[in-house]
Coordinates of C-alpha atoms and ligand atoms in Angstrom, one line a residue:
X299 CA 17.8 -16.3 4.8
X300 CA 15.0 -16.2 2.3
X301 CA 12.4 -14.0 2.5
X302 CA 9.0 -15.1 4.3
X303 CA 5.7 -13.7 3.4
X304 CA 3.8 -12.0 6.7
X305 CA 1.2 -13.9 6.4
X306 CA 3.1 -16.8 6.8
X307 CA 4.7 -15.8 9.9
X308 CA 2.0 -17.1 12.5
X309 CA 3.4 -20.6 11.7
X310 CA 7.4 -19.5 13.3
X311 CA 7.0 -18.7 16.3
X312 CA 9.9 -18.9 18.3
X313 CA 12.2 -19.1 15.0
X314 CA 14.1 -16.5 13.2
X315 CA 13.0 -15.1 10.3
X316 CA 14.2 -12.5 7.5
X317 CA 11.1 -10.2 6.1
X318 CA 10.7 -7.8 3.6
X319 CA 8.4 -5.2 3.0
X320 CA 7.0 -1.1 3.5
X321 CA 6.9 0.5 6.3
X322 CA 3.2 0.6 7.1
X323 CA 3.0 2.9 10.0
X324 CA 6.3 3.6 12.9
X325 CA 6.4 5.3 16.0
X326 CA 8.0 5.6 19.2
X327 CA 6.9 5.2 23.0
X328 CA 8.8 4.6 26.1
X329 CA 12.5 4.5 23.7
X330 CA 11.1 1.5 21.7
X331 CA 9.9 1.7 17.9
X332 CA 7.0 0.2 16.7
X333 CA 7.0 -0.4 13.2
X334 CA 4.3 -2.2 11.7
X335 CA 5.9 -3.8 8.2
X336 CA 3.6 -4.4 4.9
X337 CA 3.8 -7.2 2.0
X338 CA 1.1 -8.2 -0.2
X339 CA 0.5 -10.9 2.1
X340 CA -0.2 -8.7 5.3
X341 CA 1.1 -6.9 8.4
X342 CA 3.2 -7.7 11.4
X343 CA 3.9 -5.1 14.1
X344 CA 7.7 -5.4 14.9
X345 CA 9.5 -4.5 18.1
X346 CA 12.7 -2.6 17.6
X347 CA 14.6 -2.4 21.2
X348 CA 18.0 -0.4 21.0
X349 CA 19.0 -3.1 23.5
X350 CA 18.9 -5.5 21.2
X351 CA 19.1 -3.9 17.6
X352 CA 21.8 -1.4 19.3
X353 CA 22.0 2.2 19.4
X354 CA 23.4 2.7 14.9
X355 CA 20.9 0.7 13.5
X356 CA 18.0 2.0 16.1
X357 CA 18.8 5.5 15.3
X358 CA 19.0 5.0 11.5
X359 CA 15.4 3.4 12.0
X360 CA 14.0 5.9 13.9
X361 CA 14.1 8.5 11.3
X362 CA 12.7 6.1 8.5
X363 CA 9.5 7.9 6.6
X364 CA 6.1 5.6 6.2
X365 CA 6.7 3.6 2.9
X366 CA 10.4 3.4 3.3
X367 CA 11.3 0.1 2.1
X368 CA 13.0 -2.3 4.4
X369 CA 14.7 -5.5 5.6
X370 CA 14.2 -6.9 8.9
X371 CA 15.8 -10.0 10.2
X372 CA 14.2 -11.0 13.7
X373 CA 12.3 -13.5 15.7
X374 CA 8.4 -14.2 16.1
X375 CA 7.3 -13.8 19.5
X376 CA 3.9 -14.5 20.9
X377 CA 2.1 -11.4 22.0
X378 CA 1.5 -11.0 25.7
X379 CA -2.4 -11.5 26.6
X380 CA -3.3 -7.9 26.9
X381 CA -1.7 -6.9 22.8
X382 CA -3.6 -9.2 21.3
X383 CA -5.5 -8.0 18.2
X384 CA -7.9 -10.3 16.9
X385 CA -9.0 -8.5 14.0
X386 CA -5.9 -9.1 11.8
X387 CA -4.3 -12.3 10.8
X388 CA -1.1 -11.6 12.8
X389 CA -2.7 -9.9 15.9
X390 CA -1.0 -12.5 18.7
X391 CA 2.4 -12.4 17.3
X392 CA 4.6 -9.5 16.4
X393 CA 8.5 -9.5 15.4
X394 CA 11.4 -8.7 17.8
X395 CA 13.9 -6.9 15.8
X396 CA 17.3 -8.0 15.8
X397 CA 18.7 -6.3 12.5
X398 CA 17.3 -3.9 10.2
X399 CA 18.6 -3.3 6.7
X400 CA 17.5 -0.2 4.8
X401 CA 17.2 -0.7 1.1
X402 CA 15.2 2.3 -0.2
X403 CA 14.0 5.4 1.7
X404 CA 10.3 6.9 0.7
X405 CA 9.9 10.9 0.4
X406 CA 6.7 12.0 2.1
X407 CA 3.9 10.5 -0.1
X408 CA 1.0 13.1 -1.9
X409 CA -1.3 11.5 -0.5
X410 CA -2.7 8.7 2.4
X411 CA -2.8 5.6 1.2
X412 CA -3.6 3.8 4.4
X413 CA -7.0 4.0 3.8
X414 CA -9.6 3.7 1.0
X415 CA -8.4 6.2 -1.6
X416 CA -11.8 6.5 -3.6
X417 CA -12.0 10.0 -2.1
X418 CA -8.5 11.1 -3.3
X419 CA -8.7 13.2 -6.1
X420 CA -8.3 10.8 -9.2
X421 CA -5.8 13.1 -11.0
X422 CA -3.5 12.6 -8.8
X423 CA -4.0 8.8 -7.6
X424 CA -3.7 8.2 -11.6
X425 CA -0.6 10.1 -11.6
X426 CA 1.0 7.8 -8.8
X427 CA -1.0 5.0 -9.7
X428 CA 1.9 3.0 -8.2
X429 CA 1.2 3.8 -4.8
X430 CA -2.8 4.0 -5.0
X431 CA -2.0 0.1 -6.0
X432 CA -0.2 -0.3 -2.8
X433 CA -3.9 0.4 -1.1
X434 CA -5.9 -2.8 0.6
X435 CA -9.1 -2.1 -1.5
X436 CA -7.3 -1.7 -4.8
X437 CA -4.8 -4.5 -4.3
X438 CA -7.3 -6.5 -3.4
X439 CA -9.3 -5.7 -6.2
X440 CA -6.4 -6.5 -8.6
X441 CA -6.2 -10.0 -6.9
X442 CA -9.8 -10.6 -7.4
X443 CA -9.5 -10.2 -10.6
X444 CA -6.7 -12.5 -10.7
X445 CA -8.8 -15.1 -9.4
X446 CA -11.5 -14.7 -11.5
X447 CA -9.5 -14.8 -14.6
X448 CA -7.6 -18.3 -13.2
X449 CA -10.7 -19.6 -13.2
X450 CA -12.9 -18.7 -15.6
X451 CA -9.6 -19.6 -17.6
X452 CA -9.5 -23.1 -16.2
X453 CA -13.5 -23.7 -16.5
X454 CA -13.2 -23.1 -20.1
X455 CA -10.0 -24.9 -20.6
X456 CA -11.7 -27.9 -18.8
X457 CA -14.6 -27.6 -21.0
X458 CA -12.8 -28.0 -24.2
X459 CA -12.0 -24.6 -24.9
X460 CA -8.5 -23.4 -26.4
X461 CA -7.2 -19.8 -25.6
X462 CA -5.8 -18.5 -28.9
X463 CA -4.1 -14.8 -29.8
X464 CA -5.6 -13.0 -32.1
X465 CA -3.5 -10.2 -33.7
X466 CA -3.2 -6.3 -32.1
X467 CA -2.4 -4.9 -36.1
X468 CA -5.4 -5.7 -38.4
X469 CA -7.9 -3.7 -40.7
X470 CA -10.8 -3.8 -38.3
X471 CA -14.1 -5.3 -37.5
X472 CA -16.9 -2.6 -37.3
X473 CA -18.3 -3.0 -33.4
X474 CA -20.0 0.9 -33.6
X475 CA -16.9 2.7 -32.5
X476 CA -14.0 4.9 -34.1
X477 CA -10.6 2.5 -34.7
X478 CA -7.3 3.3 -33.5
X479 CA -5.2 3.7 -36.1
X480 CA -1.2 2.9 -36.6
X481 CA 0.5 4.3 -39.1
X482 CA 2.9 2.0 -41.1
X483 CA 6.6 2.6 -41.5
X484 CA 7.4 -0.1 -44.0
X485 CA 4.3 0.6 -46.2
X486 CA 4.5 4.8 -46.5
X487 CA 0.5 5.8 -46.7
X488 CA -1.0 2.3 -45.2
X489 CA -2.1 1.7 -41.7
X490 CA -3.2 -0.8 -39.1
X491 CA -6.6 -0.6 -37.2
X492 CA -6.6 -1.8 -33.7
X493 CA -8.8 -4.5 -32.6
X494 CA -12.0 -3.0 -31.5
X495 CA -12.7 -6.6 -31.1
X496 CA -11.2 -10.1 -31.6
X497 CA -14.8 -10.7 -34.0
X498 CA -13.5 -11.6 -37.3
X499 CA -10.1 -13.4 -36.5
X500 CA -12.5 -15.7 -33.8
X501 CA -15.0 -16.8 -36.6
X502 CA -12.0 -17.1 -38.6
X503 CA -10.7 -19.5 -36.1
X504 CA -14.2 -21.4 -36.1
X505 CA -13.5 -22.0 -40.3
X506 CA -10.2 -22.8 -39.5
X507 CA -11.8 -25.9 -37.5
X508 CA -10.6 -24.7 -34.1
X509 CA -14.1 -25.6 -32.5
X510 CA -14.1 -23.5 -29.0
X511 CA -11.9 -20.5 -28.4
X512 CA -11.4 -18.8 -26.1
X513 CA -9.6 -15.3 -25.0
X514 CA -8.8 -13.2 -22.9
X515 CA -8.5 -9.7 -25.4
X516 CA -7.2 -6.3 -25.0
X517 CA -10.0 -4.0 -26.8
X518 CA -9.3 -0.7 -28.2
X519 CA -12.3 1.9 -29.4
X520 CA -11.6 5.8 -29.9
X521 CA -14.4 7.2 -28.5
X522 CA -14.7 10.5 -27.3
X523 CA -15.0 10.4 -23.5
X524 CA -17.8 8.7 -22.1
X525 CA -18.2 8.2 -18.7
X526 CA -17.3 4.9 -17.6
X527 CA -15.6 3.6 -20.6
X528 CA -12.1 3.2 -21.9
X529 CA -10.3 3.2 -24.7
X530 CA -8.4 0.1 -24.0
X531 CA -10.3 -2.8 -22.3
X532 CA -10.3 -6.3 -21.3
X533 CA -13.0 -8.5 -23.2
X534 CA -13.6 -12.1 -21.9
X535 CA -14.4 -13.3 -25.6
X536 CA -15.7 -16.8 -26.6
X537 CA -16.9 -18.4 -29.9
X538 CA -18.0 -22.2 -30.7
X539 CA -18.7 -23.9 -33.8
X540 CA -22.0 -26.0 -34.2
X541 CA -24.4 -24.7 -31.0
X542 CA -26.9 -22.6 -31.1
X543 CA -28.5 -19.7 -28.7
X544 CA -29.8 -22.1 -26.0
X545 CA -26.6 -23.4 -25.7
X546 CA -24.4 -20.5 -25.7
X547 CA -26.5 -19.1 -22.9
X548 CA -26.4 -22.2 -21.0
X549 CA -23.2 -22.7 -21.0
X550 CA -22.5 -18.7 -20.3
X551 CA -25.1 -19.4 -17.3
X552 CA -23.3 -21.7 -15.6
X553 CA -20.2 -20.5 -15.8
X554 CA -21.5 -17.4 -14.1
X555 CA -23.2 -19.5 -11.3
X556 CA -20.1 -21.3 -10.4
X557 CA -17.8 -18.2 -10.4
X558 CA -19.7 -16.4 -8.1
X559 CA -20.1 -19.3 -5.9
X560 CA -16.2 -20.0 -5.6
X561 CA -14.9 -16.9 -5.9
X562 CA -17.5 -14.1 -4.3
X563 CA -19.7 -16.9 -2.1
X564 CA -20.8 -13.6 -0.1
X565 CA -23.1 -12.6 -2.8
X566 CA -26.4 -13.9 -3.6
X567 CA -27.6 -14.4 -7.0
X568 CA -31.2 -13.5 -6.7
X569 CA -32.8 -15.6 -9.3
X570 CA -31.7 -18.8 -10.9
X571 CA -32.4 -20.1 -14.0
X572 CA -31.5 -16.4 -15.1
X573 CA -34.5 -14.7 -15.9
X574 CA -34.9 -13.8 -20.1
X575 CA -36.6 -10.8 -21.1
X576 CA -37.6 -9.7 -24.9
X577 CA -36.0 -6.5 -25.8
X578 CA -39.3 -4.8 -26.9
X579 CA -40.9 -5.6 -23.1
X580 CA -37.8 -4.7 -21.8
X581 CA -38.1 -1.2 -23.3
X582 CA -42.1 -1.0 -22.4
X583 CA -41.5 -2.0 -19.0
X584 CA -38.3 -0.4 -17.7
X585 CA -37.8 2.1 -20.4
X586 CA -34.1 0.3 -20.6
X587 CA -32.4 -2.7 -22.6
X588 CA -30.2 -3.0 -19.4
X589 CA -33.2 -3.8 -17.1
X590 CA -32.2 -3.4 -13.5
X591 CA -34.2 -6.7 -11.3
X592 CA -32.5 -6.2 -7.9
X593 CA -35.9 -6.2 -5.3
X594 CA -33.8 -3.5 -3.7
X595 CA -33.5 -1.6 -7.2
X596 CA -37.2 -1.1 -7.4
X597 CA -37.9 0.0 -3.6
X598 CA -34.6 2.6 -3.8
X599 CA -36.2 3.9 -7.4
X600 CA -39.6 4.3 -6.0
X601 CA -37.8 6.5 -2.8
X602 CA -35.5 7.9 -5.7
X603 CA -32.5 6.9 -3.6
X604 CA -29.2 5.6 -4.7
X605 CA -29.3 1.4 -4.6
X606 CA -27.3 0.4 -1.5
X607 CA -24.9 -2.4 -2.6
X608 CA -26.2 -5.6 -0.5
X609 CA -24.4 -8.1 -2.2
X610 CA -27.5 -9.0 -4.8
X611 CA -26.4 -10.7 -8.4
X612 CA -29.5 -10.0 -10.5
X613 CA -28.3 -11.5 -13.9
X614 CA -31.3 -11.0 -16.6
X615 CA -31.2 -12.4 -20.7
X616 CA -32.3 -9.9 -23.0
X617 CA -33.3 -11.3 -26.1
X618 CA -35.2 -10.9 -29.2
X619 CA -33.7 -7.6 -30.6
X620 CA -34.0 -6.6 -33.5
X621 CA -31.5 -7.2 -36.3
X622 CA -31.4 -3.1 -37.4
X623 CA -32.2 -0.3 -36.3
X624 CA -32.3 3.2 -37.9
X625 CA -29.5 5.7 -36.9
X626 CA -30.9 9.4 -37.1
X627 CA -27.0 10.7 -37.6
X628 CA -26.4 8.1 -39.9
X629 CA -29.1 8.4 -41.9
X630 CA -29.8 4.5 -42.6
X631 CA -30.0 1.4 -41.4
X632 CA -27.2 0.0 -38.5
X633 CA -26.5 -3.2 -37.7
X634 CA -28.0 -3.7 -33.8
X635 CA -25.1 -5.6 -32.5
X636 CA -22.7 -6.5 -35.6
X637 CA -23.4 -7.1 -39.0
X638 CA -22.0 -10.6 -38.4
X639 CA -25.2 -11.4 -36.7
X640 CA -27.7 -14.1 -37.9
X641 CA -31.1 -12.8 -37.8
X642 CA -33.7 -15.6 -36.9
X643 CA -34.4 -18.4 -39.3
X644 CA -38.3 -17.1 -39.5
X645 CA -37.4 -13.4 -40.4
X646 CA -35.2 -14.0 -43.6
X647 CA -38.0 -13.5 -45.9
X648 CA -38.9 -9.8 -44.2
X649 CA -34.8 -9.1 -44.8
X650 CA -35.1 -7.5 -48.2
X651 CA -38.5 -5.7 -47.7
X652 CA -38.9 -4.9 -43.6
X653 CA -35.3 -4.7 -42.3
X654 CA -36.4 -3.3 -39.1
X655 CA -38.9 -6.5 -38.5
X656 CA -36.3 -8.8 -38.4
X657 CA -35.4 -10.1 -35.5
X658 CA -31.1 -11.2 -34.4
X659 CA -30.1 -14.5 -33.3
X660 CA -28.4 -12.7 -30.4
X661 CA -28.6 -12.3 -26.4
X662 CA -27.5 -9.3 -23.9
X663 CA -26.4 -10.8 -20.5
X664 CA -27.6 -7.9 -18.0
X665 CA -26.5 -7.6 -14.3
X666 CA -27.4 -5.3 -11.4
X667 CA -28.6 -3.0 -14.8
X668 CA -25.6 -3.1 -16.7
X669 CA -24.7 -4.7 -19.6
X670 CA -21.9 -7.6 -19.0
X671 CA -22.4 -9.4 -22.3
X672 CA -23.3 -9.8 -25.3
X673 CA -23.1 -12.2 -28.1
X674 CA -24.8 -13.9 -31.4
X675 CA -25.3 -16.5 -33.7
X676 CA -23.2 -15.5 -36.7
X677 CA -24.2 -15.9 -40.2
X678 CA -21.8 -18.5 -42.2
X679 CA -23.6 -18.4 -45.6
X680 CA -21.6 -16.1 -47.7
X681 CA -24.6 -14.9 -49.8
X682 CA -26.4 -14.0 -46.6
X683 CA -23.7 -12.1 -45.4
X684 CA -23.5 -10.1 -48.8
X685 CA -27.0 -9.7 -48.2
X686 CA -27.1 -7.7 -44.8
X687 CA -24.2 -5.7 -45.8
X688 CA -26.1 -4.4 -48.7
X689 CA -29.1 -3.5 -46.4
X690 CA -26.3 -1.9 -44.5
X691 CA -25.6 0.4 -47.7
X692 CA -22.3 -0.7 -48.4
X693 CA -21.6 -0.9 -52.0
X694 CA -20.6 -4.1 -53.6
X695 CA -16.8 -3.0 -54.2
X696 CA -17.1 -1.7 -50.4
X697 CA -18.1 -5.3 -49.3
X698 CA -15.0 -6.8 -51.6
X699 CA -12.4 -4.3 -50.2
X700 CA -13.3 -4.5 -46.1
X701 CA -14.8 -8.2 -45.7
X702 CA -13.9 -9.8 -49.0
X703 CA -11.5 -12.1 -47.3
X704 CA -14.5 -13.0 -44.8
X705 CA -17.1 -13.8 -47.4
X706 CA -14.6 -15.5 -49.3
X707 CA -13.7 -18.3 -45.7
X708 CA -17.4 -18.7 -45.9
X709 CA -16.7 -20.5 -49.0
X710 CA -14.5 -23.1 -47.6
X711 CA -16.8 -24.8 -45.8
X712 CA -17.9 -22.5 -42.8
X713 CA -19.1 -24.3 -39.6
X714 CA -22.1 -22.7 -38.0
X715 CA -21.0 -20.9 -35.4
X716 CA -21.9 -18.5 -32.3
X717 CA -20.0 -16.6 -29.4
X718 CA -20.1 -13.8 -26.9
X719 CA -18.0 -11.7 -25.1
X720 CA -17.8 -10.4 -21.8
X721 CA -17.0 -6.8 -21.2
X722 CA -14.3 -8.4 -18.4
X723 CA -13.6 -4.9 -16.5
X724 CA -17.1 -3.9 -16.2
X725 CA -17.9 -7.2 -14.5
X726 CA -15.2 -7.6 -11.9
X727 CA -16.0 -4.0 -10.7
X728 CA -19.8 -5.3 -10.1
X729 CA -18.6 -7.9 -7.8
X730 CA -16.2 -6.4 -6.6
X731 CA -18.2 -3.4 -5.3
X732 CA -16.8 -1.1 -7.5
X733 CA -18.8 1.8 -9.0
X734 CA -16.2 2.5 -11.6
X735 CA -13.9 -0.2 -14.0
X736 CA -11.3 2.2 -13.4
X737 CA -10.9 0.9 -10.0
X738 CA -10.5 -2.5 -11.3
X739 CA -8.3 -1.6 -14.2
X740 CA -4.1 -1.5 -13.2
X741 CA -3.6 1.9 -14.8
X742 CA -6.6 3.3 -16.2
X743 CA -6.7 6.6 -18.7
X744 CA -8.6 9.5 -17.0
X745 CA -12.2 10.3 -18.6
X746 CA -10.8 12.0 -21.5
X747 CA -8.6 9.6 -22.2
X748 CA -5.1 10.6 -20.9
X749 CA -2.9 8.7 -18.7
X750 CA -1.6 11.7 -16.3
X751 CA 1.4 8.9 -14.8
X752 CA 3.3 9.0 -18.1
X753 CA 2.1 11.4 -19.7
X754 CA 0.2 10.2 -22.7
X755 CA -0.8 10.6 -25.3
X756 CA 2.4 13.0 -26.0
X757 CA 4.4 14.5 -29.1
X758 CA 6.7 12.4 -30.3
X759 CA 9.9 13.5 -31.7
X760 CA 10.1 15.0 -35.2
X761 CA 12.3 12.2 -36.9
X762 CA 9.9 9.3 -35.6
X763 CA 6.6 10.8 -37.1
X764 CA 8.6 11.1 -40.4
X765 CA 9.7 7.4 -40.1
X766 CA 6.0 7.0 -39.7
X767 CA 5.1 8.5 -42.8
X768 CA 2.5 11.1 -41.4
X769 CA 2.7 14.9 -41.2
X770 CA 1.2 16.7 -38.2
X771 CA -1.2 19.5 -40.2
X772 CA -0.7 22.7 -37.9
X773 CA -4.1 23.8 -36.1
X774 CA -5.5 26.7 -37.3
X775 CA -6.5 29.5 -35.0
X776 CA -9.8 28.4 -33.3
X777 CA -9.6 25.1 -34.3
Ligands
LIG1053 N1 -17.6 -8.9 -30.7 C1 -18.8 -8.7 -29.9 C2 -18.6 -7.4 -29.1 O1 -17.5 -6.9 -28.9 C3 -19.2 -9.8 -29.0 C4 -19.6 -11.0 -29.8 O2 -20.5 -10.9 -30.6 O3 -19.1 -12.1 -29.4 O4 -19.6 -6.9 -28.5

């Protein structure tokens, strides 16, 4: 018989059905087991009688450990009046047991799982990340996420977007982090960089006539460990030929609006239009670029309390930022968001002889104080681009070697174009509650960047980083 998800089962009663699943939770009373059996779908409490399931197979069942994974072919009953559980999806029915098949036993497991698991310590729930996945509140965040990327995926789709792949192995895109790097085999001495972002291959994509693209992109960035990021993230990343700012932020708008409504329509977006804030006021007046505009933000920072999560969406534009600003380790001038960025048509003339009054076509998307998104107007003029690259202080053979091939598209007839990307982890774990994107994130790396369930980043064997064309330099003492 094939296998019926529980949540399916109010709709058989009085049939026979065949189920699969964990073993939630068992116990005995009065000679008869109850085991309550898990799927993704829910819980159904099962009656096992030895009367009917006979003495072998009630025996074997009685010394089955929580988690044990099992088959169990039976009938749905209606509850009598007085078991009835309202609270859960299945509470008037439960399953009489007329067979159970064993087809994997469960050890003892390190730790509960029946409950939320936030307070478990994250060492160890990383290390059996398996199981802490088997948990309501993190399976359920995994299948919001699900949802969200359906339809944000679909939305697009239906507005004319394309999804497109953009390649893992490249030579990078400066984003302000440190690149992965892989090591080539075929090409002894050369490497890959991995994608900090999909930036250059999407505007790319625009010159290649493409129009709207969309994607959802795996991010890598080798920084040292910060709290609350990741080396390897999920990016939401968009880019459009012929619009301009109003229109990228409309469109970004909207979209926001209607996921909420049809995927969290418990929470409450507090202000709609989204509010827009220059970057300069946002500074004077909240000291932040990441303003925080929840009404209950500013009453909890006035009692200096912790904000208690009330299902507010305060979404907030920052704009107006300027183009560069000066790094103090660096020693010169950085690029605010990317040097791809267009500053404003009215600032060009301040580019060569006030950098830092320029102003960037670009826009932060800001909610509950955290930064969600961010995107820009790109420049398509190759001059211009030479241009901000040597206010960056990159040398005219250092432009040719790292964005030669970019300058050069722009001379094939470059489309103006815009985008921005969603930092996707970051804003499922808003709405879903969460006050970390590991919780959102299948199988996170720990804060400093190991993943304690496999075990990496290990050695590899000797042969392999040979074949790789790298040698490990020994530490020295101290080092
Ligand atoms: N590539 C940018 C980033 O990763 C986003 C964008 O400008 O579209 O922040």
């Amino acid at each position: 018989m094939e296998s019926l998800s529980i949540s399916k089962t109010i709709n058989f009663v009085e049939q026979k059905v065949t189920l699969h699943g964990f073993v939630h939770n068992i116990r005995e009373m009065g000679g008869i087991i109850f085991l309550d059996l898990r799927d993704r779908s829910g819980i159904i409490q099962t009656i096992i009688d030895p009367k009917i399931i006979g003495e072998k197979n009630f025996e074997e069942t009685k010394r089955l450990k929580r988690e044990s994974v099992i088959e169990i072919e039976g009938e749905i009953k209606k509850r009598p009046e007085k078991n009835k559980n309202l609270k859960i999806l299945t509470g008037e029915i439960e399953l009489q047991a007329k067979k159970i098949k064993i087809l994997n036993l469960s050890d003892d497991l390190p730790f509960e799982i029946r409950k939320d698991t936030r307070g478990v310590d994250e060492e160890l729930r990383l290390k059996y990340r398996y199981l802490d996945l088997r948990s309501e509140r993190m399976k359920n965040n995994l299948i919001k996420r699900h949802e969200l990327i359906l339809w944000l995926r679909n939305y697009l789709a239906k507005k004319g977007f394309i999804e497109i792949e953009t390649p893992l192995l490249g030579k990078g895109t400066p984003e302000g982090s440190r690149e992965f790097i892989v090591p080539s085999r075929l090409w002894p001495g050369k490497f890959y960089t991995l994608p900090q972002s999909p930036q250059q291959y999407k505007q790319l994509l625009m010159i290649a006539g493409l129009e709207k693209y969309f994607q959802f992109a795996r991010c890598l960035r080798d920084e040292d460990g910060r709290a609350d990021r990741q080396p390897e993230f999920t990016q939401l990343d968009i880019e459009m030929s012929f619009v301009n700012q109003e229109e990228i932020m409309s469109l970004t708008e909207e979209m926001m609006i209607e996921v909420v409504g049809k995927i969290f329509p418990e929470k409450k977006i507090t202000q709609i239009p989204f509010p827009r804030i220059n970057y300069e006021e946002s500074l004077r007046l909240y000291q932040s670029d990441k303003p925080d505009l929840r009404p209950c933000s500013r009453a909890s920072s006035l009692q200096g309390k912790k904000i208690k999560e009330n299902g507010e969406l305060s979404f907030v534009w920052v704009v107006n930022q300027p183009l560069f600003e000066y790094s103090e380790t660096e020693k010169k001038l950085v690029s605010v968001h990317h040097p791809f960025t267009a500053p404003q048509e009215d600032d060009l003339n301040k580019l060569e002889k006030e950098p830092l009054k320029a102003s960037a076509q670009m826009y932060d998307l800001v909610l509950n104080g955290e930064e969600i998104a961010g995107g820009s107007i790109r420049i398509h003029n190759p001059k211009l681009q030479q241009l901000i690259f040597k206010i960056l202080g990159l040398k005219e053979s250092e432009i040719k070697e790292k964005f030669g091939h970019l300058i050069e598209a722009f001379k094939f007839g470059a489309p103006p174009h815009g985008g921005i990307a969603f930092g996707f982890d970051r804003l499922v774990s808003i709405l879903c509650n969460e006050e970390t994107i590991r919780e959102v994130i299948t199988f996170p790396k720990t804060g400093d960047s190991r993943d304690p369930l496999a075990g990496s980043p290990s050695e590899l064997p000797k042969t392999q980083i040979a074949e790789a064309n790298i040698e490990i330099k020994k530490k020295k003492k101290g080092e």
